[in-house]
Every structure is written in C-alpha cells, then in structure tokens.
PDB file of C-alpha atoms in Angstrom:
ATOM      1  CA  MET V 760      41.377 -80.980-117.554  1.00  0.00           C
ATOM      2  CA  GLN V 761      42.435 -77.931-119.541  1.00  0.00           C
ATOM      3  CA  LYS V 762      43.281 -80.096-122.545  1.00  0.00           C
ATOM      4  CA  CYS V 763      39.809 -81.680-122.675  1.00  0.00           C
ATOM      5  CA  PRO V 764      37.404 -80.060-125.177  1.00  0.00           C
ATOM      6  CA  LYS V 765      34.713 -78.217-123.219  1.00  0.00           C
ATOM      7  CA  ARG V 766      31.799 -80.011-124.912  1.00  0.00           C
ATOM      8  CA  ASP V 767      33.161 -83.540-124.396  1.00  0.00           C
ATOM      9  CA  PHE V 768      31.200 -85.941-122.210  1.00  0.00           C
ATOM     10  CA  LEU V 769      33.597 -85.823-119.258  1.00  0.00           C
ATOM     11  CA  ILE V 770      33.309 -87.995-116.131  1.00  0.00           C
ATOM     12  CA  LEU V 771      35.702 -87.945-113.171  1.00  0.00           C
ATOM     13  CA  ALA V 772      35.351 -90.718-110.603  1.00  0.00           C
ATOM     14  CA  GLY V 773      37.373 -91.968-107.672  1.00  0.00           C
ATOM     15  CA  ASP V 774      38.269 -91.689-104.002  1.00  0.00           C
ATOM     16  CA  TRP V 775      38.356 -87.944-103.421  1.00  0.00           C
ATOM     17  CA  ASN V 776      38.596 -88.335 -99.636  1.00  0.00           C
ATOM     18  CA  SER V 777      36.220 -85.393 -99.451  1.00  0.00           C
ATOM     19  CA  ARG V 778      33.097 -84.955 -97.351  1.00  0.00           C
ATOM     20  CA  VAL V 779      30.964 -82.444 -99.253  1.00  0.00           C
ATOM     21  CA  GLY V 780      27.862 -81.982 -97.065  1.00  0.00           C
ATOM     22  CA  PRO V 781      25.650 -80.630 -95.807  1.00  0.00           C
ATOM     23  CA  THR V 782      24.476 -78.462 -98.698  1.00  0.00           C
ATOM     24  CA  ASP V 783      24.166 -74.731 -98.247  1.00  0.00           C
ATOM     25  CA  PRO V 784      23.048 -72.049-100.736  1.00  0.00           C
ATOM     26  CA  ASN V 785      26.647 -71.201-101.588  1.00  0.00           C
ATOM     27  CA  VAL V 786      27.372 -74.602-103.122  1.00  0.00           C
ATOM     28  CA  ARG V 787      24.069 -75.638-104.687  1.00  0.00           C
ATOM     29  CA  ASP V 788      25.555 -75.053-108.121  1.00  0.00           C
ATOM     30  CA  VAL V 789      27.914 -78.019-107.641  1.00  0.00           C
ATOM     31  CA  VAL V 790      26.300 -80.190-104.915  1.00  0.00           C
ATOM     32  CA  GLY V 791      22.813 -81.693-104.662  1.00  0.00           C
ATOM     33  CA  SER V 792      20.576 -81.893-101.607  1.00  0.00           C
ATOM     34  CA  PHE V 793      21.446 -85.438-100.514  1.00  0.00           C
ATOM     35  CA  THR V 794      24.794 -85.606 -98.738  1.00  0.00           C
ATOM     36  CA  TYR V 795      26.111 -87.444 -95.701  1.00  0.00           C
ATOM     37  CA  GLY V 796      28.108 -86.101 -92.780  1.00  0.00           C
ATOM     38  CA  GLN V 797      29.798 -82.768 -92.216  1.00  0.00           C
ATOM     39  CA  ARG V 798      31.909 -81.022 -94.808  1.00  0.00           C
ATOM     40  CA  CYS V 799      35.680 -81.074 -94.314  1.00  0.00           C
ATOM     41  CA  SER V 800      38.494 -78.949 -95.730  1.00  0.00           C
ATOM     42  CA  TYR V 801      38.956 -81.428 -98.578  1.00  0.00           C
ATOM     43  CA  GLY V 802      35.261 -80.998 -99.306  1.00  0.00           C
ATOM     44  CA  ASP V 803      35.779 -77.239 -99.635  1.00  0.00           C
ATOM     45  CA  ARG V 804      38.602 -77.887-102.072  1.00  0.00           C
ATOM     46  CA  LEU V 805      36.416 -80.264-104.088  1.00  0.00           C
ATOM     47  CA  HIS V 806      33.711 -77.584-104.255  1.00  0.00           C
ATOM     48  CA  GLN V 807      36.244 -75.133-105.642  1.00  0.00           C
ATOM     49  CA  PHE V 808      37.521 -77.686-108.138  1.00  0.00           C
ATOM     50  CA  THR V 809      34.073 -78.600-109.455  1.00  0.00           C
ATOM     51  CA  ARG V 810      33.038 -74.961-109.762  1.00  0.00           C
ATOM     52  CA  SER V 811      36.228 -73.902-111.554  1.00  0.00           C
ATOM     53  CA  HIS V 812      35.776 -76.689-114.112  1.00  0.00           C
ATOM     54  CA  ASN V 813      31.976 -76.421-114.413  1.00  0.00           C
ATOM     55  CA  LEU V 814      31.332 -79.884-112.909  1.00  0.00           C
ATOM     56  CA  PHE V 815      28.679 -81.368-110.618  1.00  0.00           C
ATOM     57  CA  ILE V 816      28.870 -84.022-107.879  1.00  0.00           C
ATOM     58  CA  THR V 817      26.324 -86.529-109.151  1.00  0.00           C
ATOM     59  CA  TYR V 818      25.782 -88.807-106.132  1.00  0.00           C
ATOM     60  CA  THR V 819      24.256 -85.926-104.192  1.00  0.00           C
ATOM     61  CA  MET V 820      21.486 -85.526-106.802  1.00  0.00           C
ATOM     62  CA  PHE V 821      19.547 -88.614-105.721  1.00  0.00           C
ATOM     63  CA  GLN V 822      17.597 -89.296-102.557  1.00  0.00           C
ATOM     64  CA  HIS V 823      18.986 -92.466-100.992  1.00  0.00           C
ATOM     65  CA  LYS V 824      18.635 -93.627 -97.433  1.00  0.00           C
ATOM     66  CA  PRO V 825      21.406 -92.132 -95.268  1.00  0.00           C
ATOM     67  CA  SER V 826      22.975 -95.579 -94.915  1.00  0.00           C
ATOM     68  CA  GLN V 827      23.111 -95.888 -98.701  1.00  0.00           C
ATOM     69  CA  ARG V 828      24.979 -92.603 -99.082  1.00  0.00           C
ATOM     70  CA  ILE V 829      27.998 -94.017 -97.259  1.00  0.00           C
ATOM     71  CA  THR V 830      30.888 -94.985 -99.540  1.00  0.00           C
ATOM     72  CA  TRP V 831      33.559 -95.776 -96.916  1.00  0.00           C
ATOM     73  CA  HIS V 832      33.773 -97.516 -93.517  1.00  0.00           C
ATOM     74  CA  SER V 833      36.760 -97.635 -91.212  1.00  0.00           C
ATOM     75  CA  ASN V 834      38.252-101.052 -90.496  1.00  0.00           C
ATOM     76  CA  ASP V 835      36.783-101.162 -87.006  1.00  0.00           C
ATOM     77  CA  GLY V 836      33.367-100.045 -88.289  1.00  0.00           C
ATOM     78  CA  SER V 837      33.261 -97.013 -86.008  1.00  0.00           C
ATOM     79  CA  THR V 838      33.486 -94.388 -88.747  1.00  0.00           C
ATOM     80  CA  ALA V 839      31.528 -93.971 -91.946  1.00  0.00           C
ATOM     81  CA  ALA V 840      31.679 -91.275 -94.594  1.00  0.00           C
ATOM     82  CA  GLN V 841      30.683 -90.268 -98.091  1.00  0.00           C
ATOM     83  CA  ILE V 842      34.069 -89.581 -99.670  1.00  0.00           C
ATOM     84  CA  ASP V 843      33.883 -91.247-103.121  1.00  0.00           C
ATOM     85  CA  HIS V 844      32.272 -89.175-105.834  1.00  0.00           C
ATOM     86  CA  ILE V 845      31.478 -89.171-109.532  1.00  0.00           C
ATOM     87  CA  LEU V 846      31.768 -85.763-111.165  1.00  0.00           C
ATOM     88  CA  ILE V 847      30.253 -84.857-114.511  1.00  0.00           C
ATOM     89  CA  ARG V 848      30.170 -81.713-116.583  1.00  0.00           C
ATOM     90  CA  GLN V 849      27.183 -79.464-115.954  1.00  0.00           C
ATOM     91  CA  LEU V 850      26.335 -79.654-119.670  1.00  0.00           C
ATOM     92  CA  TRP V 851      25.570 -83.376-119.307  1.00  0.00           C
ATOM     93  CA  ARG V 852      24.114 -83.309-115.793  1.00  0.00           C
ATOM     94  CA  SER V 853      20.611 -84.274-116.973  1.00  0.00           C
ATOM     95  CA  SER V 854      22.053 -87.382-118.652  1.00  0.00           C
ATOM     96  CA  VAL V 855      22.696 -89.042-115.287  1.00  0.00           C
ATOM     97  CA  ILE V 856      19.565 -90.893-114.182  1.00  0.00           C
ATOM     98  CA  LYS V 857      20.938 -92.847-111.241  1.00  0.00           C
ATOM     99  CA  VAL V 858      24.019 -93.238-109.066  1.00  0.00           C
ATOM    100  CA  THR V 859      24.123 -96.186-106.669  1.00  0.00           C
ATOM    101  CA  GLU V 860      26.502 -98.095-104.460  1.00  0.00           C
ATOM    102  CA  GLY V 861      28.643-100.426-106.551  1.00  0.00           C
ATOM    103  CA  ARG V 862      27.798-104.120-106.594  1.00  0.00           C
ATOM    104  CA  VAL V 863      31.392-105.136-107.321  1.00  0.00           C
ATOM    105  CA  ARG V 864      33.830-105.603-104.444  1.00  0.00           C
ATOM    106  CA  GLY V 865      36.143-102.595-104.207  1.00  0.00           C
ATOM    107  CA  GLN V 866      33.882-100.507-106.407  1.00  0.00           C
ATOM    108  CA  ASN V 867      32.048 -97.938-104.335  1.00  0.00           C
ATOM    109  CA  LEU V 868      29.849 -96.158-106.849  1.00  0.00           C
ATOM    110  CA  GLU V 869      28.117 -96.927-110.103  1.00  0.00           C
ATOM    111  CA  ALA V 870      26.673 -94.280-112.363  1.00  0.00           C
ATOM    112  CA  ILE V 871      23.908 -95.062-114.825  1.00  0.00           C
ATOM    113  CA  ILE V 872      24.026 -92.717-117.780  1.00  0.00           C
ATOM    114  CA  ARG V 873      20.848 -91.988-119.677  1.00  0.00           C
ATOM    115  CA  LEU V 874      20.335 -93.684-122.995  1.00  0.00           C
ATOM    116  CA  SER V 875      18.251 -91.950-125.615  1.00  0.00           C
ATOM    117  CA  ILE V 876      14.525 -92.669-125.858  1.00  0.00           C
ATOM    118  CA  VAL V 877      12.168 -91.160-128.435  1.00  0.00           C
ATOM    119  CA  ARG V 878       8.382 -91.226-128.673  1.00  0.00           C
ATOM    120  CA  MET V 879       6.872 -92.636-131.875  1.00  0.00           C
ATOM    121  CA  LEU V 880       3.130 -92.816-132.468  1.00  0.00           C
ATOM    122  CA  GLY V 881       2.518 -92.251-128.767  1.00  0.00           C
ATOM    123  CA  GLU V 882       4.846 -95.043-127.627  1.00  0.00           C
ATOM    124  CA  LYS V 883       8.373 -94.795-126.234  1.00  0.00           C
ATOM    125  CA  THR V 884      11.099 -96.740-128.017  1.00  0.00           C
ATOM    126  CA  GLU V 885      13.577 -99.014-126.299  1.00  0.00           C
ATOM    127  CA  PRO V 886      16.619 -97.132-124.964  1.00  0.00           C
ATOM    128  CA  PHE V 887      19.459 -96.792-127.459  1.00  0.00           C
ATOM    129  CA  SER V 888      22.921 -95.307-127.190  1.00  0.00           C
ATOM    130  CA  VAL V 889      24.001 -92.222-129.114  1.00  0.00           C
ATOM    131  CA  GLU V 890      27.642 -92.537-130.095  1.00  0.00           C
ATOM    132  CA  SER V 891      27.901 -89.266-131.987  1.00  0.00           C
ATOM    133  CA  GLY V 892      25.785 -86.259-132.799  1.00  0.00           C
ATOM    134  CA  VAL V 893      24.857 -82.779-131.656  1.00  0.00           C
ATOM    135  CA  LYS V 894      22.582 -81.451-128.933  1.00  0.00           C
ATOM    136  CA  GLU V 895      18.984 -80.559-129.721  1.00  0.00           C
ATOM    137  CA  GLY V 896      18.716 -77.059-131.142  1.00  0.00           C
ATOM    138  CA  CYS V 897      22.298 -76.962-132.418  1.00  0.00           C
ATOM    139  CA  ILE V 898      22.475 -75.151-135.784  1.00  0.00           C
ATOM    140  CA  LEU V 899      24.610 -77.982-137.156  1.00  0.00           C
ATOM    141  CA  SER V 900      21.777 -80.489-136.700  1.00  0.00           C
ATOM    142  CA  PRO V 901      19.782 -79.745-139.906  1.00  0.00           C
ATOM    143  CA  VAL V 902      22.987 -79.316-141.917  1.00  0.00           C
ATOM    144  CA  LEU V 903      24.323 -82.712-140.892  1.00  0.00           C
ATOM    145  CA  PHE V 904      20.929 -84.364-141.347  1.00  0.00           C
ATOM    146  CA  ASN V 905      20.507 -82.966-144.867  1.00  0.00           C
ATOM    147  CA  TYR V 906      24.019 -84.101-145.719  1.00  0.00           C
ATOM    148  CA  CYS V 907      23.196 -87.649-144.560  1.00  0.00           C
ATOM    149  CA  ILE V 908      19.889 -87.785-146.440  1.00  0.00           C
ATOM    150  CA  ASN V 909      21.588 -86.515-149.597  1.00  0.00           C
ATOM    151  CA  TRP V 910      24.344 -89.126-149.228  1.00  0.00           C
ATOM    152  CA  ILE V 911      21.768 -91.917-148.857  1.00  0.00           C
ATOM    153  CA  LEU V 912      19.543 -90.933-151.771  1.00  0.00           C
ATOM    154  CA  ILE V 913      22.367 -90.296-154.232  1.00  0.00           C
ATOM    155  CA  ARG V 914      23.702 -93.810-153.671  1.00  0.00           C
ATOM    156  CA  ALA V 915      20.326 -95.532-153.429  1.00  0.00           C
ATOM    157  CA  LEU V 916      18.609 -93.910-156.427  1.00  0.00           C
ATOM    158  CA  SER V 917      21.470 -93.318-158.864  1.00  0.00           C
ATOM    159  CA  SER V 918      20.599 -96.439-160.902  1.00  0.00           C
ATOM    160  CA  PHE V 919      16.844 -95.671-161.171  1.00  0.00           C
ATOM    161  CA  ASP V 920      15.302 -93.408-163.796  1.00  0.00           C
ATOM    162  CA  GLY V 921      12.279 -92.243-161.833  1.00  0.00           C
ATOM    163  CA  VAL V 922       9.597 -90.573-163.956  1.00  0.00           C
ATOM    164  CA  VAL V 923       9.867 -88.001-166.730  1.00  0.00           C
ATOM    165  CA  LEU V 924       7.923 -84.795-166.232  1.00  0.00           C
ATOM    166  CA  GLY V 925       7.306 -81.929-168.645  1.00  0.00           C
ATOM    167  CA  LEU V 926      10.288 -80.535-170.526  1.00  0.00           C
ATOM    168  CA  GLY V 927      12.013 -83.891-170.159  1.00  0.00           C
ATOM    169  CA  ILE V 928      12.865 -83.417-166.480  1.00  0.00           C
ATOM    170  CA  ASN V 929      13.603 -86.710-164.730  1.00  0.00           C
ATOM    171  CA  VAL V 930      12.495 -86.969-161.100  1.00  0.00           C
ATOM    172  CA  SER V 931      13.265 -89.912-158.816  1.00  0.00           C
ATOM    173  CA  ASP V 932      12.494 -88.345-155.439  1.00  0.00           C
ATOM    174  CA  LEU V 933      10.954 -85.350-153.727  1.00  0.00           C
ATOM    175  CA  ASP V 934      12.648 -84.392-150.482  1.00  0.00           C
ATOM    176  CA  TYR V 935      11.915 -82.010-147.663  1.00  0.00           C
ATOM    177  CA  ALA V 936      13.916 -82.675-144.477  1.00  0.00           C
ATOM    178  CA  ASP V 937      12.972 -86.239-143.448  1.00  0.00           C
ATOM    179  CA  ASP V 938       9.823 -86.330-145.647  1.00  0.00           C
ATOM    180  CA  ILE V 939      10.950 -88.361-148.657  1.00  0.00           C
ATOM    181  CA  GLU V 940       8.770 -89.321-151.614  1.00  0.00           C
ATOM    182  CA  ALA V 941      10.429 -91.854-153.912  1.00  0.00           C
ATOM    183  CA  VAL V 942       8.985 -92.027-157.430  1.00  0.00           C
ATOM    184  CA  ILE V 943       9.501 -94.859-159.919  1.00  0.00           C
ATOM    185  CA  ALA V 944       7.799 -95.742-163.204  1.00  0.00           C
ATOM    186  CA  ASP V 945       8.397 -99.515-163.065  1.00  0.00           C
ATOM    187  CA  SER V 946       6.632-101.269-160.200  1.00  0.00           C
ATOM    188  CA  ALA V 947       8.786-104.365-160.748  1.00  0.00           C
ATOM    189  CA  THR V 948      11.904-102.535-159.558  1.00  0.00           C
ATOM    190  CA  ALA V 949      10.198-100.627-156.707  1.00  0.00           C
ATOM    191  CA  GLN V 950      11.186-103.274-154.147  1.00  0.00           C
ATOM    192  CA  THR V 951      14.827-103.103-155.223  1.00  0.00           C
ATOM    193  CA  MET V 952      14.802 -99.332-154.889  1.00  0.00           C
ATOM    194  CA  LEU V 953      13.268 -99.543-151.409  1.00  0.00           C
ATOM    195  CA  ASN V 954      15.830-102.129-150.334  1.00  0.00           C
ATOM    196  CA  LYS V 955      18.681 -99.889-151.448  1.00  0.00           C
ATOM    197  CA  ILE V 956      17.301 -96.908-149.542  1.00  0.00           C
ATOM    198  CA  ALA V 957      17.005 -99.044-146.406  1.00  0.00           C
ATOM    199  CA  TYR V 958      20.518-100.445-146.894  1.00  0.00           C
ATOM    200  CA  PHE V 959      22.284 -97.105-147.255  1.00  0.00           C
ATOM    201  CA  SER V 960      20.219 -95.654-144.394  1.00  0.00           C
ATOM    202  CA  GLN V 961      21.426 -98.456-142.146  1.00  0.00           C
ATOM    203  CA  LEU V 962      25.047 -97.626-142.978  1.00  0.00           C
ATOM    204  CA  LEU V 963      24.528 -94.263-141.259  1.00  0.00           C
ATOM    205  CA  GLY V 964      22.618 -95.724-138.330  1.00  0.00           C
ATOM    206  CA  MET V 965      19.226 -94.598-139.672  1.00  0.00           C
ATOM    207  CA  LYS V 966      16.052 -96.610-140.166  1.00  0.00           C
ATOM    208  CA  ILE V 967      12.861 -96.055-142.163  1.00  0.00           C
ATOM    209  CA  ASN V 968       9.671 -95.806-140.120  1.00  0.00           C
ATOM    210  CA  THR V 969       7.421 -98.510-141.571  1.00  0.00           C
ATOM    211  CA  ALA V 970       4.322 -97.141-139.795  1.00  0.00           C
ATOM    212  CA  LYS V 971       4.676 -93.824-141.614  1.00  0.00           C
ATOM    213  CA  THR V 972       5.719 -95.239-144.997  1.00  0.00           C
ATOM    214  CA  LYS V 973       2.888 -95.718-147.501  1.00  0.00           C
ATOM    215  CA  VAL V 974       2.617 -96.991-151.075  1.00  0.00           C
ATOM    216  CA  MET V 975       0.323 -95.431-153.704  1.00  0.00           C
ATOM    217  CA  ASP V 976      -0.263 -96.149-157.395  1.00  0.00           C
ATOM    218  CA  LEU V 977      -0.533 -93.129-159.697  1.00  0.00           C
ATOM    219  CA  ASN V 978      -2.624 -93.581-162.858  1.00  0.00           C
ATOM    220  CA  ILE V 979      -2.179 -97.368-162.717  1.00  0.00           C
ATOM    221  CA  GLN V 980      -3.560-100.304-160.813  1.00  0.00           C
ATOM    222  CA  SER V 981      -1.255-103.089-159.684  1.00  0.00           C
ATOM    223  CA  ASP V 982      -1.299-105.878-157.175  1.00  0.00           C
ATOM    224  CA  TYR V 983       2.370-105.708-156.149  1.00  0.00           C
ATOM    225  CA  GLN V 984       3.176-105.376-152.452  1.00  0.00           C
ATOM    226  CA  LEU V 985       6.300-103.739-151.065  1.00  0.00           C
ATOM    227  CA  VAL V 986       7.973-105.232-147.997  1.00  0.00           C
ATOM    228  CA  LEU V 987      10.289-103.379-145.605  1.00  0.00           C
ATOM    229  CA  TYR V 988      12.092-105.061-142.698  1.00  0.00           C
ATOM    230  CA  GLY V 989       9.855-108.096-143.204  1.00  0.00           C
ATOM    231  CA  GLN V 990       6.659-106.034-142.925  1.00  0.00           C
ATOM    232  CA  GLU V 991       4.239-105.305-145.764  1.00  0.00           C
ATOM    233  CA  LEU V 992       3.774-101.591-146.363  1.00  0.00           C
ATOM    234  CA  GLU V 993       0.234-100.233-146.431  1.00  0.00           C
ATOM    235  CA  LYS V 994      -1.199 -99.257-149.831  1.00  0.00           C
ATOM    236  CA  VAL V 995      -3.373 -96.136-149.835  1.00  0.00           C
ATOM    237  CA  ASP V 996      -5.701 -94.350-152.270  1.00  0.00           C
ATOM    238  CA  SER V 997      -4.478 -90.894-151.308  1.00  0.00           C
ATOM    239  CA  PHE V 998      -1.477 -89.506-149.499  1.00  0.00           C
ATOM    240  CA  THR V 999      -0.713 -86.263-147.721  1.00  0.00           C
ATOM    241  CA  TYR V1000       2.726 -84.904-148.463  1.00  0.00           C
ATOM    242  CA  LEU V1001       3.785 -81.594-146.919  1.00  0.00           C
ATOM    243  CA  SER V1002       0.117 -80.823-146.115  1.00  0.00           C
ATOM    244  CA  SER V1003      -0.972 -81.413-149.739  1.00  0.00           C
ATOM    245  CA  VAL V1004      -3.286 -84.322-150.566  1.00  0.00           C
ATOM    246  CA  VAL V1005      -2.291 -86.322-153.656  1.00  0.00           C
ATOM    247  CA  ASP V1006      -4.943 -88.511-155.333  1.00  0.00           C
ATOM    248  CA  PRO V1007      -4.416 -91.708-157.417  1.00  0.00           C
ATOM    249  CA  GLN V1008      -4.475 -89.644-160.615  1.00  0.00           C
ATOM    250  CA  GLY V1009      -1.693 -87.423-159.367  1.00  0.00           C
ATOM    251  CA  GLY V1010      -4.034 -84.454-159.050  1.00  0.00           C
ATOM    252  CA  CYS V1011      -4.837 -82.102-156.199  1.00  0.00           C
ATOM    253  CA  ASP V1012      -8.654 -82.106-156.396  1.00  0.00           C
ATOM    254  CA  LEU V1013      -8.887 -83.534-152.863  1.00  0.00           C
ATOM    255  CA  ASP V1014      -6.822 -80.630-151.627  1.00  0.00           C
ATOM    256  CA  VAL V1015      -9.138 -77.955-153.016  1.00  0.00           C
TER     257      VAL V1015
END
C-alpha cells in the first residue's frame, strides 16, 4: 500500500472476514449506512485499516435489501454475514455507481465503476472510459490540452499556406483553447485540410464536434461542401468567434 502512488485509482477486494456494521458516527468516514449484522473485532481492524489508508468500504454505500447484503453463508445455512468487501480510495469514491452480489459462482461482489458521460447540446453522450487524464480543476488540465491542440495543428496544417495578411504574415489558423478557426485560400484543398485535422485529433483520442463546426466563405461564393465523419457541415453567412461576429466580407459591421 505504501508503494502505491496516492492518486492512483486503487481498489482492494476480497474476503476480509470482517463484519463492519452497524454504522455509528465514529466510522461514517469509512463505512456507509447500509451494513448487515453486528461488528466484530476484525471489523474494527478493517475500520482502522481503511482510515489509515484513506479508503472507503463501497458495498455499504448502497441501499440493498438485507438479504442482498449477505456475502457469505455457512454450509448448514444457519449463519449469514457480510464479510466480503470492496475498498476504494476516498478520492475516487464518487466513481463507484453500484456494488452488487456477483453473478459468477465463487464471486461474491461486483463493483460497477462509473464511466464518463458529458452533456452536449442538452443531450448526454454514451458512457466512455477515460484511460488517462487529470481531475477537473487540476492546473495541468489546460497545459496538457493546449499541448495536444498544438501537436494536432502543427501536423495537420504544416503543408497548407493559409492566407496572407498585411505585412506578408501567413495565417492558417486562429486558436483560443478549443475554439479553432482554420483558414485556407483554396477551397479545393479545404476538405483535405479538414481530414488531416480529424485524423491527427483521433490519434490523441479527440473528435471534432460536427454540430458546432461551421463553414463560411469570405469574399467569395462557392458551391463546395465539406464533409466530416460522413456528415455535411453547415454553411453559414456569418459566424461568431470568441463573441465577435464575422460577416462574409470578413468585416465586423454586424458586431457594431
């Protein structure tokens, strides 16, 4: 235990031979409200172990019928107890959404760990696993994200010239966090550029939101249509970028 990094997702499971209930105010930091039977001396030792290592006994978090809290029966069926437990670090306690009796013979408990779900345009996505990353609010989050975006755009846009602004400055993209505006002078190669951005994004496990991605012609009119993930992107006559409205002539009159 001492060799495990403190922020690792740590789970301890097995036959602890420990009855941990009933709950009293002195142990609520490590045991939930839903236990079975009377606490024994091994239960006291398990309380001390979980507290010293900042763990929590997950099965006691969920309200099951008393009969469903039992994890062991004696051979003659006269004795029943809740002695098998799954322990998890307090840091990840909210990640456990369910602990149930195992459906496999010889397996007493099953823990269901939360998969990530995000809300997009008012709808929840399908659950997906997070294999690496940082917790929300961590100061490394924007640093790592900016590094990934920079890695993607350098590789995706290196072969495109973009447009030339005053003083001969060449611009291929305007970036602010995850708000990316790709600029290209040749509409014929726009699809290739978009495909490369999507490809390199996928290498890092990222995906472009087609519902939020728009196409706009500046100072030209064309009938080309960009496609992303098999879906045609919407063409618009104006676009709001970082709270500024850009019109088809590239001006800001609509913003005044």
